[in-house]
Coordinates of C-alpha atoms and ligand atoms in Angstrom, one line a residue:
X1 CA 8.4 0.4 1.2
X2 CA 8.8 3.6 -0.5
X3 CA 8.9 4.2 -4.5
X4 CA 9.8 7.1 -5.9
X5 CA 8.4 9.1 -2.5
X6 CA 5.5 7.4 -2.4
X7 CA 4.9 5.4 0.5
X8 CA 2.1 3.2 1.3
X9 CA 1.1 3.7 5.2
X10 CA 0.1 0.1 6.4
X11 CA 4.0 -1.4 6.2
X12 CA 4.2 -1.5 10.4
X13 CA 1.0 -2.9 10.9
X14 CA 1.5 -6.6 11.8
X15 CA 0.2 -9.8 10.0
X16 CA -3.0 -10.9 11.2
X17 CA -4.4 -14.7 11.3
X18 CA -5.6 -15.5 7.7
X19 CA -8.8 -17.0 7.3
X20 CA -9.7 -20.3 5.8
X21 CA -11.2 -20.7 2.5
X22 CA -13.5 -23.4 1.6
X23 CA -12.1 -23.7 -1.7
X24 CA -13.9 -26.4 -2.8
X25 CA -17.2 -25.0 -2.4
X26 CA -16.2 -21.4 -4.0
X27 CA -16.8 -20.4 -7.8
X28 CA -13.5 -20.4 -9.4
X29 CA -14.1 -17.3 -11.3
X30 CA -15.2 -15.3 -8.4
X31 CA -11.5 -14.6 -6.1
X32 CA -9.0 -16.3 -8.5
X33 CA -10.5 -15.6 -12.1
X34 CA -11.2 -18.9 -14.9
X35 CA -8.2 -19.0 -17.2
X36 CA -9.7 -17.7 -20.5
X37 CA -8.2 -16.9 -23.8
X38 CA -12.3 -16.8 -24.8
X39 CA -15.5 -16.4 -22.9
X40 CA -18.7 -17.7 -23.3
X41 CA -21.7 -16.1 -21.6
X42 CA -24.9 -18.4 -22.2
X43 CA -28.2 -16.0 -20.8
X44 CA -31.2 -18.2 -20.4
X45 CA -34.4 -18.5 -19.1
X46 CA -35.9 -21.5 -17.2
X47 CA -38.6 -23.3 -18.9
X48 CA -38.6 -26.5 -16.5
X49 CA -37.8 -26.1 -12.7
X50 CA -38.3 -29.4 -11.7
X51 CA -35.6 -30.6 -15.1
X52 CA -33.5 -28.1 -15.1
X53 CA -32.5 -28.8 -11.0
X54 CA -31.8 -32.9 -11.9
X55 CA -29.7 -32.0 -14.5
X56 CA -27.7 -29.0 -12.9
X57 CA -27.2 -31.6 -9.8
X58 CA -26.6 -34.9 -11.6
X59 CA -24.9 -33.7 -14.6
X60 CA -23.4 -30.5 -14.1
X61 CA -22.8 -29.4 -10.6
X62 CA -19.4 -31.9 -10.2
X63 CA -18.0 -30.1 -13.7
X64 CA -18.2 -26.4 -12.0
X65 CA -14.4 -25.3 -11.7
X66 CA -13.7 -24.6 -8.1
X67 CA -11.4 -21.7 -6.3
X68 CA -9.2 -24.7 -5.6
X69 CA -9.0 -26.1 -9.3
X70 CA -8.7 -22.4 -10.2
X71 CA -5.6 -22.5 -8.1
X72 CA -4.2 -25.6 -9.0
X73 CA -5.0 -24.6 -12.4
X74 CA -2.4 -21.7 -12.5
X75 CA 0.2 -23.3 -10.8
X76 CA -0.3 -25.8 -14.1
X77 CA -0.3 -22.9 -16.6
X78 CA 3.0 -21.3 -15.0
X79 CA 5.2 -24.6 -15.2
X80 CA 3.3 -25.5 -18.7
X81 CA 5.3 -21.7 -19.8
X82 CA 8.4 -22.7 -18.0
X83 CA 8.9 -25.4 -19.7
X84 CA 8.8 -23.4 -23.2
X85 CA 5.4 -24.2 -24.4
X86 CA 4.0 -21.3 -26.4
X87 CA 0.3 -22.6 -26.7
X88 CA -2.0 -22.6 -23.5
X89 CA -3.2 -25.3 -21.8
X90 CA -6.8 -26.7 -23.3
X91 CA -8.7 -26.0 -20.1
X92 CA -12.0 -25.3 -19.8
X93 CA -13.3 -23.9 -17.0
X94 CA -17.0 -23.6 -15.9
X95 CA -19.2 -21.4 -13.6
X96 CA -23.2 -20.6 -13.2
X97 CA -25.2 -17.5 -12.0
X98 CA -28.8 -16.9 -11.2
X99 CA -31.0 -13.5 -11.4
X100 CA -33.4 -13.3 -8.4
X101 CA -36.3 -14.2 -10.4
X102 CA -33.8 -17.4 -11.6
X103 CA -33.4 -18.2 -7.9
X104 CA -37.5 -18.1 -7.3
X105 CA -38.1 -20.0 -10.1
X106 CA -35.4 -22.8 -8.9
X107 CA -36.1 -22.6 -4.6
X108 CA -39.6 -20.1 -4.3
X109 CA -39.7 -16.8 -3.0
X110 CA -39.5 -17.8 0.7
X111 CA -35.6 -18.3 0.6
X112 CA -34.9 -15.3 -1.7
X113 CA -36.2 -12.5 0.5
X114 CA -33.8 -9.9 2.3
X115 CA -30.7 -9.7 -0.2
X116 CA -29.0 -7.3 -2.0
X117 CA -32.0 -4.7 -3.1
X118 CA -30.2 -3.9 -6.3
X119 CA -29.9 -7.7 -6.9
X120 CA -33.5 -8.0 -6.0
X121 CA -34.9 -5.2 -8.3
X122 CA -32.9 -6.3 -11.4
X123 CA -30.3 -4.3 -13.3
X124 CA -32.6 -3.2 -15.8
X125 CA -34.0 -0.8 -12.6
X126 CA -31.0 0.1 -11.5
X127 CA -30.2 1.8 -14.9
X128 CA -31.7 5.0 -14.4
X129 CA -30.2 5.7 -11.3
X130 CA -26.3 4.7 -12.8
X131 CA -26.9 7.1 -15.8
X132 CA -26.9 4.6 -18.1
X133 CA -28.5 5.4 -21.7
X134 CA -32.5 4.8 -21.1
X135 CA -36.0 5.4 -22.9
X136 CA -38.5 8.2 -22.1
X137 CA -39.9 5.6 -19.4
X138 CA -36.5 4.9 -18.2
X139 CA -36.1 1.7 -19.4
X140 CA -32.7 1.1 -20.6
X141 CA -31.4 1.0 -24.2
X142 CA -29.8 -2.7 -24.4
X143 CA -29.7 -5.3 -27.1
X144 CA -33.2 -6.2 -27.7
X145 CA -33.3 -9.6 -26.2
X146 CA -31.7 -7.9 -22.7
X147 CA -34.3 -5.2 -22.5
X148 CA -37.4 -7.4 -23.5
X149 CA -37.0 -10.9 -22.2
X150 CA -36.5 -12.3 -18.5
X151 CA -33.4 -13.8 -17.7
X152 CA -32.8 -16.8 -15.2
X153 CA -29.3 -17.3 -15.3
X154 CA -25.7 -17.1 -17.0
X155 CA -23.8 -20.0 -18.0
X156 CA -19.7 -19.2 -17.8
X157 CA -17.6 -21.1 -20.1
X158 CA -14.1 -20.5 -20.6
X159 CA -11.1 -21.9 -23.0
X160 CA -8.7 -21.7 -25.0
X161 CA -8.4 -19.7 -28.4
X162 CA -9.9 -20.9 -31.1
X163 CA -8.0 -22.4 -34.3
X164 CA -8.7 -20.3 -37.4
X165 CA -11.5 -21.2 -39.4
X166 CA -13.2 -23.3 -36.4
X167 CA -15.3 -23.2 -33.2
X168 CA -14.0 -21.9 -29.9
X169 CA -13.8 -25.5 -27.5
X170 CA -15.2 -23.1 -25.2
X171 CA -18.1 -22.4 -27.8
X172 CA -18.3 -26.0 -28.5
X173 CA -18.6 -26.7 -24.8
X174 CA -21.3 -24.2 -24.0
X175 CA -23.5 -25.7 -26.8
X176 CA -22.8 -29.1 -25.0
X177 CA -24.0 -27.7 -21.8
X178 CA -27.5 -26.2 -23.2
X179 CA -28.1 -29.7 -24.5
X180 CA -27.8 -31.4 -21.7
X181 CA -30.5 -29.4 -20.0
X182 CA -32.5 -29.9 -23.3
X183 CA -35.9 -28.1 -23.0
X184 CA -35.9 -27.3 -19.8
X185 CA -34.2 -23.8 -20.7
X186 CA -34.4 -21.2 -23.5
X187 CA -31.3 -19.6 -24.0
X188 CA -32.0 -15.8 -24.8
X189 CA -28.8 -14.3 -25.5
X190 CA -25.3 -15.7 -26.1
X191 CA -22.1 -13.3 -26.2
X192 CA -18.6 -14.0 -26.7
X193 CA -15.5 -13.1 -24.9
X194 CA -11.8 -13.3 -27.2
X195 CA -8.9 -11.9 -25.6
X196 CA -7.0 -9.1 -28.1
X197 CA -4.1 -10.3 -30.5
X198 CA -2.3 -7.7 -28.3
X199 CA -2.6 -10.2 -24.8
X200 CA -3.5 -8.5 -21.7
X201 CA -4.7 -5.2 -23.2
X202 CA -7.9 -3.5 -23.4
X203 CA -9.5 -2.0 -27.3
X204 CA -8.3 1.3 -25.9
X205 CA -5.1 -0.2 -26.1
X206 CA -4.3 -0.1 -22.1
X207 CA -2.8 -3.1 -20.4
X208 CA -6.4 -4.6 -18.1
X209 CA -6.2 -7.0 -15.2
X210 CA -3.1 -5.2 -13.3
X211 CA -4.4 -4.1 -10.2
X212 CA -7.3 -6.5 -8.4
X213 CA -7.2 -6.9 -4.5
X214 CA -5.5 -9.5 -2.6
X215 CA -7.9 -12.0 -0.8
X216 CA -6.1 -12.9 2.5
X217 CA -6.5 -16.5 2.8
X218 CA -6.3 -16.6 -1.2
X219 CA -3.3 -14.6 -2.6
X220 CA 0.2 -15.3 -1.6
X221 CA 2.8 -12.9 0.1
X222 CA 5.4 -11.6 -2.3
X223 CA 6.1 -8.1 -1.1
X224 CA 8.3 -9.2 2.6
X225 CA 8.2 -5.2 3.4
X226 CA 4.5 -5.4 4.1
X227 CA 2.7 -8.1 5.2
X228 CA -0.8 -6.7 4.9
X229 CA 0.0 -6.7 1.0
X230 CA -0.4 -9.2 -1.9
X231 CA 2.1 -8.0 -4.7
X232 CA 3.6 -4.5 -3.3
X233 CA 0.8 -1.9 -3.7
X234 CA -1.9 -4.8 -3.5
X235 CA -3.7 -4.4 0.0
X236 CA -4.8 -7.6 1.3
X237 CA -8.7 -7.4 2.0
X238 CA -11.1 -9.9 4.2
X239 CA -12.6 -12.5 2.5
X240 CA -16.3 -11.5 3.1
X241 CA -15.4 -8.4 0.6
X242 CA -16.4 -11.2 -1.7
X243 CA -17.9 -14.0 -1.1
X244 CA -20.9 -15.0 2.0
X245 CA -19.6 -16.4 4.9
X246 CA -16.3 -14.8 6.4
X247 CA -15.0 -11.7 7.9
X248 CA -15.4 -8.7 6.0
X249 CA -14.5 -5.2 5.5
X250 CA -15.5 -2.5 7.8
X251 CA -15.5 0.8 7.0
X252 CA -15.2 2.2 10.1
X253 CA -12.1 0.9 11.1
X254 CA -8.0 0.3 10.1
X255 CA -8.8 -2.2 6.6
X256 CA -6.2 -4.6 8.3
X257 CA -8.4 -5.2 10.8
X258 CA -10.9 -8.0 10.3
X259 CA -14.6 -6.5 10.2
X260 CA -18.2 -8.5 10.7
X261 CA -19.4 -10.8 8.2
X262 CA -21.6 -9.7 5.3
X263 CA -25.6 -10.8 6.5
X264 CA -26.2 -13.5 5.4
X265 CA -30.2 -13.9 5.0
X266 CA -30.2 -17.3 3.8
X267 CA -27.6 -20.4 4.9
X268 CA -27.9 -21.6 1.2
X269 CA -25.8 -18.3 0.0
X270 CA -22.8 -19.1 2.2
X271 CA -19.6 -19.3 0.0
X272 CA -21.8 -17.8 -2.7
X273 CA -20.5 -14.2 -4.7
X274 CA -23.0 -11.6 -6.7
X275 CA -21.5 -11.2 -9.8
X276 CA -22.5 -7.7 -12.0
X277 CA -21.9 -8.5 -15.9
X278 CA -22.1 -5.2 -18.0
X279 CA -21.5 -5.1 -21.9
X280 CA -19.9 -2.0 -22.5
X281 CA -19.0 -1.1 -26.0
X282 CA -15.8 1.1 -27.0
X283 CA -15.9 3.2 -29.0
X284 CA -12.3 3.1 -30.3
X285 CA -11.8 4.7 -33.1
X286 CA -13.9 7.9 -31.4
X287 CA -11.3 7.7 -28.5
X288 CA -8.5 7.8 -30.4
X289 CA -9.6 11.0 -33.0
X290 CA -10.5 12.7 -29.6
X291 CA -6.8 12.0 -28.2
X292 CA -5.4 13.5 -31.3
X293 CA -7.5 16.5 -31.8
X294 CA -7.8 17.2 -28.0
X295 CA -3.8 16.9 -27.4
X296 CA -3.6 19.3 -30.9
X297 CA -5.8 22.0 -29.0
X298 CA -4.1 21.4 -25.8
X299 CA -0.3 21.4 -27.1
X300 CA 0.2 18.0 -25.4
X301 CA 0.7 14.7 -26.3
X302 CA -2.2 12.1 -27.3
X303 CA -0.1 9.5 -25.6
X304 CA 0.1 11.5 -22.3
X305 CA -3.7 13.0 -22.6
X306 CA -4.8 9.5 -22.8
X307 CA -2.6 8.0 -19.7
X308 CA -4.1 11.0 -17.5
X309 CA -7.0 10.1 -18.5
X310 CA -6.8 6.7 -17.4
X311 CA -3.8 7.3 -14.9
X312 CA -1.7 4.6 -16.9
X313 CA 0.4 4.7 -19.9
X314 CA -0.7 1.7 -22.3
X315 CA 1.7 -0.7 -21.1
X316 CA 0.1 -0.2 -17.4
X317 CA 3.0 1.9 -16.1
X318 CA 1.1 4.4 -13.5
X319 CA 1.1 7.9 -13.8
X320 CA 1.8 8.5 -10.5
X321 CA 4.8 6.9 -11.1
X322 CA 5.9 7.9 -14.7
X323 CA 4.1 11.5 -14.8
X324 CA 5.7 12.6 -17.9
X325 CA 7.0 9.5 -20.0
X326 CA 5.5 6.2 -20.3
X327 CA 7.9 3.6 -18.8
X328 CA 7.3 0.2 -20.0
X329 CA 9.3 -1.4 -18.5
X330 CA 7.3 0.0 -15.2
X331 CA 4.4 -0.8 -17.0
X332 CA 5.3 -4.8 -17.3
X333 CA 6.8 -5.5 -13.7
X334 CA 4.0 -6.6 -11.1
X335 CA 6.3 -6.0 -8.4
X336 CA 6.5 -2.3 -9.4
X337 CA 3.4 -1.4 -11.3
X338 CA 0.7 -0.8 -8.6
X339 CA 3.2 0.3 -5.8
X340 CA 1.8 3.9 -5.5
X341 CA -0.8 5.9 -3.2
X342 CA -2.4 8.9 -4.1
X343 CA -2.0 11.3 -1.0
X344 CA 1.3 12.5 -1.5
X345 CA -0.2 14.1 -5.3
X346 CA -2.3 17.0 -3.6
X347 CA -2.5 18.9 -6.3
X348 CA -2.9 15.9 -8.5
X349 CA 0.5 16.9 -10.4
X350 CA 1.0 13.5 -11.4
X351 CA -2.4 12.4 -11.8
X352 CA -5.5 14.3 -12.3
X353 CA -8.3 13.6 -9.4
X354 CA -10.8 12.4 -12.1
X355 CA -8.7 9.8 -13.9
X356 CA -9.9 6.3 -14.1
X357 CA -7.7 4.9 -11.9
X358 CA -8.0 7.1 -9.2
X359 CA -11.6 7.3 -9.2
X360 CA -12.6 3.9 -9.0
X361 CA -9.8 3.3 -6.4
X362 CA -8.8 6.3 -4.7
X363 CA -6.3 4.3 -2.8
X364 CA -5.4 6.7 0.7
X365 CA -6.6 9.7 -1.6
X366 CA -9.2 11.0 0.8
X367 CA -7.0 11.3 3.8
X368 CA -6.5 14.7 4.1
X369 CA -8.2 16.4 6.9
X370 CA -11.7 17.0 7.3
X371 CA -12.9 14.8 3.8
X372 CA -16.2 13.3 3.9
X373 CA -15.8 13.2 8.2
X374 CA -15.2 9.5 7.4
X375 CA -13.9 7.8 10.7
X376 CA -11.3 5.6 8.6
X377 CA -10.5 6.8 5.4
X378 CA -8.8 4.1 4.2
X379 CA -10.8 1.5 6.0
X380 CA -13.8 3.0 3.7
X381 CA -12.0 3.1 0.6
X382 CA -11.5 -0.5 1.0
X383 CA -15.3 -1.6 1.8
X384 CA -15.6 -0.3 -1.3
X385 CA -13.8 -2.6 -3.8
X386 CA -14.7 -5.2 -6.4
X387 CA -13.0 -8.3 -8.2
X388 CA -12.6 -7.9 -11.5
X389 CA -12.8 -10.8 -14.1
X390 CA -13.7 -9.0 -17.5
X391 CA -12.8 -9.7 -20.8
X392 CA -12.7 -7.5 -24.3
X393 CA -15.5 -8.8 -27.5
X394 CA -15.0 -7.9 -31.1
X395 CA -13.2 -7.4 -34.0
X396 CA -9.9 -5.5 -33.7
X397 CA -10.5 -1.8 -35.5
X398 CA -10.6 -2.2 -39.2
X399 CA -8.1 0.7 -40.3
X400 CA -9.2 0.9 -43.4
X401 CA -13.3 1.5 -42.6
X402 CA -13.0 2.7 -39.1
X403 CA -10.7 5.5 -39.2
X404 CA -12.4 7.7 -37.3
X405 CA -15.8 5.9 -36.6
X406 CA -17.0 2.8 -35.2
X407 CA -18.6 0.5 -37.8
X408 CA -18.3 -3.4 -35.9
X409 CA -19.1 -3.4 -32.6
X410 CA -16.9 -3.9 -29.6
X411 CA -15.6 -3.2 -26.1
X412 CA -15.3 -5.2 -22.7
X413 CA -17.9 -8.0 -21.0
X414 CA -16.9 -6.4 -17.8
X415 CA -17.4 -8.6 -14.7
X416 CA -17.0 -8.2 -11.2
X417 CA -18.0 -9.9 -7.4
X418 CA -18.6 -8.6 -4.1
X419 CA -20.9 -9.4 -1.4
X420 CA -23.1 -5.8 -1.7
X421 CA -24.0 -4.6 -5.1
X422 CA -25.2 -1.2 -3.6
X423 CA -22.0 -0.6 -2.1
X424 CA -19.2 -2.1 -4.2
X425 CA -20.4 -1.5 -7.7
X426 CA -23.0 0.5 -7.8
X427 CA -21.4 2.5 -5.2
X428 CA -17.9 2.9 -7.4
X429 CA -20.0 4.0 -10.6
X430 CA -22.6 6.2 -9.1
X431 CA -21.0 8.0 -6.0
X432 CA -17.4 8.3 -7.4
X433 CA -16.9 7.7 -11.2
X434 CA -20.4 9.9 -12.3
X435 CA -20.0 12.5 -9.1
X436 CA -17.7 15.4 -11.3
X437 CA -17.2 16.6 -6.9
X438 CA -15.4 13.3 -5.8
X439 CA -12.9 13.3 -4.5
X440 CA -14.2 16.4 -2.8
X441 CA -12.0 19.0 -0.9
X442 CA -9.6 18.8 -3.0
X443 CA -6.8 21.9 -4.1
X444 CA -5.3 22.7 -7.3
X445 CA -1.7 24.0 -7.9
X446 CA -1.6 27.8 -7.1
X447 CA -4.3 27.1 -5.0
X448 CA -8.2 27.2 -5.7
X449 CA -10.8 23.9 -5.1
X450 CA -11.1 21.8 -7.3
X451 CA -14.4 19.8 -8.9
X452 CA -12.7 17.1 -10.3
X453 CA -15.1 15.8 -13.0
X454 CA -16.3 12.6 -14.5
X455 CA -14.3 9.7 -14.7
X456 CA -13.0 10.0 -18.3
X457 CA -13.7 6.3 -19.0
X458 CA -16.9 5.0 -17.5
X459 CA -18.2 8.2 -15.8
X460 CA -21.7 8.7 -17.4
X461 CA -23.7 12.1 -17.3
X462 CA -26.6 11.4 -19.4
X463 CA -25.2 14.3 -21.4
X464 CA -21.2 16.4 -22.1
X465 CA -18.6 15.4 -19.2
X466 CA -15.6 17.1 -17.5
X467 CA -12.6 16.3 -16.6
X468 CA -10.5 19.1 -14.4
X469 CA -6.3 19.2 -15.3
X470 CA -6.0 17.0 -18.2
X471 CA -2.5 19.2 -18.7
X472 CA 0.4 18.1 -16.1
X473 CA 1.9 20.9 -13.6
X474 CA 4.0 18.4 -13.1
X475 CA 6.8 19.0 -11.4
X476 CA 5.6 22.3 -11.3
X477 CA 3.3 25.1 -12.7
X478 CA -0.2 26.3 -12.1
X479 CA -1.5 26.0 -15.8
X480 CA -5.4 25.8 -15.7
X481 CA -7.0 23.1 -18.0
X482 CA -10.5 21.6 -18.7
X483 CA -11.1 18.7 -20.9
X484 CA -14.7 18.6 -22.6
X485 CA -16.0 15.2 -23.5
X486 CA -19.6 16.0 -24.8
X487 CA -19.9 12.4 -26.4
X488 CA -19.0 9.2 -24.1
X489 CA -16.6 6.5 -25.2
X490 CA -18.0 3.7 -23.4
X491 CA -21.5 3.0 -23.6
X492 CA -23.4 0.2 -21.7
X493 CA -25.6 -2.5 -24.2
X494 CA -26.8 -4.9 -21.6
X495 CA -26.2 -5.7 -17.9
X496 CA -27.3 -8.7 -15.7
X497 CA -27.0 -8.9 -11.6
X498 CA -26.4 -12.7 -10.9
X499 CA -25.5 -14.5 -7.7
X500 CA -23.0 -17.6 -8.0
X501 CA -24.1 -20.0 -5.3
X502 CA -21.7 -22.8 -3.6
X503 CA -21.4 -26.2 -4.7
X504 CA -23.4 -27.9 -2.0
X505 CA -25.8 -24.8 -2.7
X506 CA -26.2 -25.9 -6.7
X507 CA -26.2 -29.8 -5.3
X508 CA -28.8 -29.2 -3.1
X509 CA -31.1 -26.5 -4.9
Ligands
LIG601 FE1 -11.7 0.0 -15.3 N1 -9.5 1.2 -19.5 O1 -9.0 0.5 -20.3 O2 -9.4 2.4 -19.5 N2 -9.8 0.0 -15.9 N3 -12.3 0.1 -17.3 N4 -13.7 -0.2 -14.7 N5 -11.1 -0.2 -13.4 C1 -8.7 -0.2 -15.1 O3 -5.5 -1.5 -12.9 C2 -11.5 0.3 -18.4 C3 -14.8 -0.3 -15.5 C4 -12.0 -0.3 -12.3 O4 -7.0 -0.8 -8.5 C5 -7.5 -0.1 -15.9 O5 -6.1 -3.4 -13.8 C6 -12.4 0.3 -19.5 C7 -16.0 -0.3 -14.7 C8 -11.2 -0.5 -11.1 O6 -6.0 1.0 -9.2 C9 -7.8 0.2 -17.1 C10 -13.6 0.0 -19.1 C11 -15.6 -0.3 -13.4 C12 -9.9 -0.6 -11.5 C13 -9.3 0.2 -17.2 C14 -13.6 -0.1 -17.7 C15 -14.1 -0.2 -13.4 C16 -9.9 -0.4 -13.0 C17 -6.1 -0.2 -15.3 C18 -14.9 -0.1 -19.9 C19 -16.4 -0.3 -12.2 C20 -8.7 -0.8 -10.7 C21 -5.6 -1.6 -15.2 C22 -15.0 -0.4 -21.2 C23 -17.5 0.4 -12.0 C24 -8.1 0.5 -10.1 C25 -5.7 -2.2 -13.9 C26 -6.9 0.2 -9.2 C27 -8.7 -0.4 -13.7 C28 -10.1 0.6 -18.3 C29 -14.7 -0.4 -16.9 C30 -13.3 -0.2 -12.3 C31 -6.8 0.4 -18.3 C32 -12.0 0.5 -21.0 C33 -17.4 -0.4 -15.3 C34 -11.7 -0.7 -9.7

């Protein structure tokens, strides 16, 4: 299929044999995502071992939503909005994680050796290393009760939106859950997830959530030019990118093609997913004042300064696609929005190298001859991906106090799975979105190399960043620009790594 000359390469390679899923045993938020107009993230630590498993098997365990309640869910929510109803369904949906030291606690050291060693060591000692904000003895700057106390585990609860003036049911259901477990847990820190007024979109203002990959198996077929795609543009990936227990993704070889599965040190953790849960607050009203004055300095556009910085417009319609003028209606067509690669923009006319989009996913972008020596380009790319299953917290900007500074605190409880920490998201943040060289090898218009900078968005430094072109040359031109960010606009207040076992895992623990 080919949009606007950009053709994605794998339309000839045949379908292969999809693999089955044991739905019922998988987390429903992990591959499909809980339906959620709020969020509620219960941290706690377990005081009781010996409680706390009897009431997790006997009272909880059967309430977990699964991937195939998940599923059946939707397919509920899409007839409930055909038939003209404008209120979402009242479903809750409910999913549990453990820390390593949660997993000790609940089945002893013995069965919790040999997995991932970021997952191991905690995210509090991974922050160094990812850039994130830390002390003098690199201990990283998070809410207090983050940075001081242990955590066991997270509680997921999700629901629909609150009436005004009341608790959230998924609020009122969280507090339900603690007190079933009684005093056999402390609960340490409790955050809140609300969708924006303005559905879909992120506090920057950017529509979230449009491009995740396909899970073959999982996500249907809709694109009949390409059968190793979801949605056109959405490359089907192996199970095992995900969850323990199926084929995944090898990086040295076509991404079609199904690679080994992920070790599995323990049988318990088959159908299990880590999970990385990261509080990032937005600075909003920062983000926006720099737009403005930037685009004034530049002689652009705050609008289009902000969509290469992202590589989207607000309304989701891709840069590669619309370089010059957003295009909403681009923007709000799934079978459209994410139909793009990145090779064909070598001298990133349409979208700059360093832009959010194209760092974190770089798509076929590191094809060119020679890059990295990788033996399958795309094939890498691929092992390197995440689920995401985020959602914004806080207030919506107060005009009146915030015009230029941020006095309420908010941003995204970003979420994603994988089956290797160290090389999905850890990998993304530290190798591609802080490395100002990646992608390397790459030319600017007019010639000359090009170091393409910091990921605008989530690309930390510990000090100023750079992005390289924040100016189109687009269709032509060789105009030189730098964009200087010396504050960030997204800075992490607490993190957790977690792992979401299987039913007969939590049954059995
Ligand atoms: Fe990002 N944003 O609003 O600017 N992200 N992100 N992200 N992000 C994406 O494609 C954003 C964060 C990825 O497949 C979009 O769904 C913000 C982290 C990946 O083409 C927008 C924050 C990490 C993709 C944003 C944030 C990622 C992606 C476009 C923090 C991982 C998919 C919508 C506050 C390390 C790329 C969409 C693809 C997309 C924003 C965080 C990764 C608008 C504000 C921490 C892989």
């Amino acid at each position: 299929m080919s949009v606007a000359g950009i053709t994605p390469s794998n339309a000839n390679v045949p379908k292969q044999k999809d693999p089955h899923l044991r739905e019922c045993e998988i987390q429903g938020d992990i591959i499909v995502g809980l339906q959620k107009d709020e969020e509620v993230f219960v941290f706690f630590k377990i005081l009781d071992a010996r409680k706390f498993r009897k009431v997790l098997r006997e009272r909880l365990t059967d309430r977990i939503t699964t991937t195939s309640s998940a599923l059946a869910r939707e397919l509920q929510v899409k007839a409930y909005k055909r038939e003209g109803h404008r209120h979402r369904l009242p479903l809750i949906g409910i999913n549990i994680g453990f820390t390593h030291a949660g997993l000790e606690t609940l089945l002893g050291a013995a069965k919790c050796t040999g997995m991932d060693p970021s997952f191991m060591a905690g995210a509090a000692a991974q922050a160094a290393a990812l850039s994130d904000p830390v002390d003098a003895n690199g201990n990283p700057v998070w809410k207090p009760a983050f940075a001081s106390d242990t955590i066991h585990g997270v509680l997921l609860v999700a629901g629909p939106a609150r009436e005004v003036g009341q608790p959230g049911p998924a609020e009122t259901e969280a507090s339900a859950i603690v007190a079933l477990f009684g005093n056999a847990v402390a609960v340490v820190d409790r955050e809140t997830g609300i969708t924006r007024p303005q559905r879909g979109h992120e506090h920057f203002g950017f529509l979230d959530g449009i491009s995740n990959p396909g899970v073959r198996g999982i996500t249907p077929r809709t694109n009949p030019e390409n059968p190793n795609q979801g949605v056109p543009g959405q490359d089907l990936l192996w199970p095992g990118a995900f969850v323990f227990g199926y084929p995944g993704q090898d990086p040295d070889k076509p991404f079609e093609e199904p690679g080994p599965e992920p070790h599995l040190p323990h049988p318990w953790m088959r159908d299990g997913s880590y999970m990385v849960f990261r509080r990032l607050n937005q600075r909003v009203p920062e983000f926006h004042a720099f737009l403005d004055a930037q685009a004034a300095a530049l002689g652009t556009d705050p609008a289009l300064l902000g969509a290469r910085m992202v590589g989207r417009w607000q309304s989701g319609a891709p840069v590669m696609l619309a370089p010059l003028q957003d295009d909403p209606l681009l923007g709000a067509d799934p079978a459209r929005n994410n139909a793009f690669e990145f090779s064909q923009d070598k001298a990133q006319r349409r979208c700059p190298y360093g832009a959010h989009i194209r760092k974190t996913y770089p798509r076929d972008d590191l094809k060119d001859p020679g890059t990295l020596g990788l033996k399958d380009p795309e094939g890498f790319v691929q092992a390197h991906r995440i689920m995401r299953q985020g959602i914004p917290f806080g207030p919506e900007v107060d005009e009146a106090t915030e015009e230029t500074t941020t006095v309420q605190e908010r941003g995204l409880m970003f979420v994603c799975y994988q089956t290797s920490i160290v090389e999905q998201f850890e990998f993304i943040q530290k190798d591609w979105s802080n490395a100002p060289s990646f992608p390397p090898a790459k030319m600017r218009p007019g010639g000359g190399a090009v170091t393409p900078g910091h990921d605008p968005i989530i690309g930390q430094a510990g000090g100023p960043r750079q992005m390289d072109e924040p100016l189109p040359n687009y269709p032509t031109g060789s105009v030189r620009s730098t964009l200087d960010m010396p504050e960030p606009f997204v800075v992490p207040t607490a993190a957790g790594y977690f792992f979401m076992p299987s039913l007969t895992a939590l049954k059995t623990m």
